[in-house]
C-alpha atoms as one frame of an Amber mdcrd trajectory, in Angstrom:
protein
  66.933  81.924  98.110  70.745  80.748  99.459  73.242  82.265 100.791  76.160
  82.753  98.731  79.909  82.089  99.932  82.250  83.418 102.402  84.343  85.680
 100.818  87.962  85.592 101.331  88.435  88.374 103.298  85.929  87.410 105.905
  87.532  84.022 105.638  91.071  85.343 106.196  89.275  87.515 109.163  87.751
  84.594 110.541  91.398  83.222 110.314  92.931  85.876 112.092  90.797  86.649
 115.003  91.194  83.024 116.115  95.307  83.348 115.827  95.415  80.180 113.784
  93.883  77.628 116.098  90.585  75.810 116.724  87.890  78.374 118.050  86.535
  74.882 120.473  89.406  73.354 121.393  92.312  75.518 120.581  94.681  72.616
 118.591  96.730  74.746 116.428  96.090  74.314 113.041 100.086  74.277 111.568
 100.109  71.100 112.926  97.245  69.083 112.073  97.089  67.066 108.884  94.094
  68.248 107.565  92.918  72.157 107.029  90.723  73.668 108.809  87.097  74.868
 108.328  84.928  77.556 108.947  81.319  76.133 110.276  78.905  78.091 111.502
  78.120  78.235 114.993  74.472  78.139 115.259  73.358  76.022 112.121  71.469
  78.106 108.890  69.381  75.349 109.599  68.342  76.726 112.915  68.395  80.143
 112.290  72.177  81.209 112.398  73.283  84.420 109.431  76.877  84.099 108.193
  77.921  86.761 109.818  80.976  87.234 110.886  79.826  86.271 114.549  78.544
  83.346 114.023  81.252  81.672 112.502  83.996  79.477 113.572  87.380  78.086
 112.379  87.054  74.257 113.740  89.330  71.752 113.543
């Protein structure tokens, strides 16, 4: 059974943890013309989970 989508609380936590920056290159979201996305660090197809420590906000 597929995992459910992230809750608003999870999304807010990940954005706050990143302090408005891409967690890979540290670009600031406020200067990006496109919205940042939340992605799995270790993909689910490779055994990654949707736990907060496996999710990152990325540009």
